[in-house]
C-alpha cells in the first residue's frame, strides 16, 4: 500500500512569507502528526490531528497551524516565516494514536527560509 | 516530565563490529511505549521496533537486538556484525498513552549518528 506522502519535498521561501505543507497519510489511518527537525533542537512535536480535530499541540508559536480534512489528509501552515523556521518537517501517519502502533513517516518537506 | 536521552552523539565503527546505541528515558506513567527509528540520508524515519512498558522481554530481529530494562529506564539497541548500510541516524523515542499525563505524541531523543566504515 502507498506510504505517507508529503508535498512539496523542497521549498525556499523568503522571510515574512507564509507556507503550506501537505501530508497524505496511509489509507485508513486517521491520526496525523507533524514534527519539526532542526540540527539544534532535534525532532520536536508540532501537533496531532485525529478525525479533523487537533488533539494535541506542542510548544510552538501561533504562527504554526494545521488542519485535517475528512479524507485524513492534513496541511500545516506557517505564517510570517522566520529564518529559524528553516527545517525538515515530517508528517507521521498512524491508525488511532501515534503510540498505539508504529507510526509511518513521510520523507518530509525541507523548508529553507532566506 | 517525559524525556529521552541518547548520550552518544556520534559513533563510528569498522564494518562487522558490533555496536550498541544507548537510550535512557524518563516518564511518570506506568504505561508507555518505546520506539527506535532509523533515519537514512533520504530523511524519512523508518520504524524499527515498538515495545510497551509491560513487556521487558528482549527482542532479536536478524542482526538487530534490543535490551529493555525498566529498572534502569533503558532501552538499548545493538547491531551485530554491522554493515555499511546501517549508517544512519538512530532515534530512540517515547510515547505515553493518551488520557494520562499527556496526549498522543512521540518524544524523541536527540539521535545517534552511526557511521560504519568499510
XYZ file of N, CA and C in Angstrom, chain B residues 32-35 49-53 55-59 66 68 75:
51
model
N 3.543 3.008 28.924
C 4.162 3.834 27.890
C 4.746 2.922 26.823
N 5.170 3.535 25.746
C 5.733 2.791 24.633
C 7.082 3.373 24.261
N 7.979 2.513 23.898
C 9.309 2.912 23.472
C 9.527 2.478 22.029
N 10.255 3.292 21.309
C 10.477 3.041 19.892
C 11.943 3.270 19.532
N 11.285 -0.718 15.889
C 10.664 -1.537 16.930
C 9.778 -0.681 17.819
N 8.763 -1.277 18.372
C 7.909 -0.671 19.381
C 7.795 -1.651 20.531
N 7.938 -1.160 21.722
C 7.888 -2.012 22.915
C 7.022 -1.341 23.958
N 6.083 -2.065 24.553
C 5.289 -1.458 25.616
C 5.949 -1.709 26.964
N 5.559 -0.908 27.917
C 6.240 -0.888 29.221
C 6.047 -2.162 30.026
N 6.290 -5.189 28.711
C 6.973 -6.294 28.045
C 8.482 -6.050 28.073
N 9.140 -6.643 29.055
C 10.572 -6.433 29.189
C 11.393 -7.499 28.485
N 10.725 -8.341 27.764
C 11.455 -9.388 27.062
C 12.330 -8.772 25.981
N 13.565 -9.207 25.931
C 14.451 -8.706 24.884
C 14.007 -9.240 23.529
N 14.332 -8.506 22.505
C 13.896 -8.904 21.167
C 15.078 -8.918 20.214
N 17.358 -5.689 20.945
C 17.002 -4.606 21.846
C 16.953 -5.133 23.270
N 15.602 -4.063 26.928
C 14.735 -3.151 27.667
C 14.867 -3.479 29.143
N 16.640 1.443 27.161
C 16.145 0.659 26.028
C 17.219 0.720 24.957
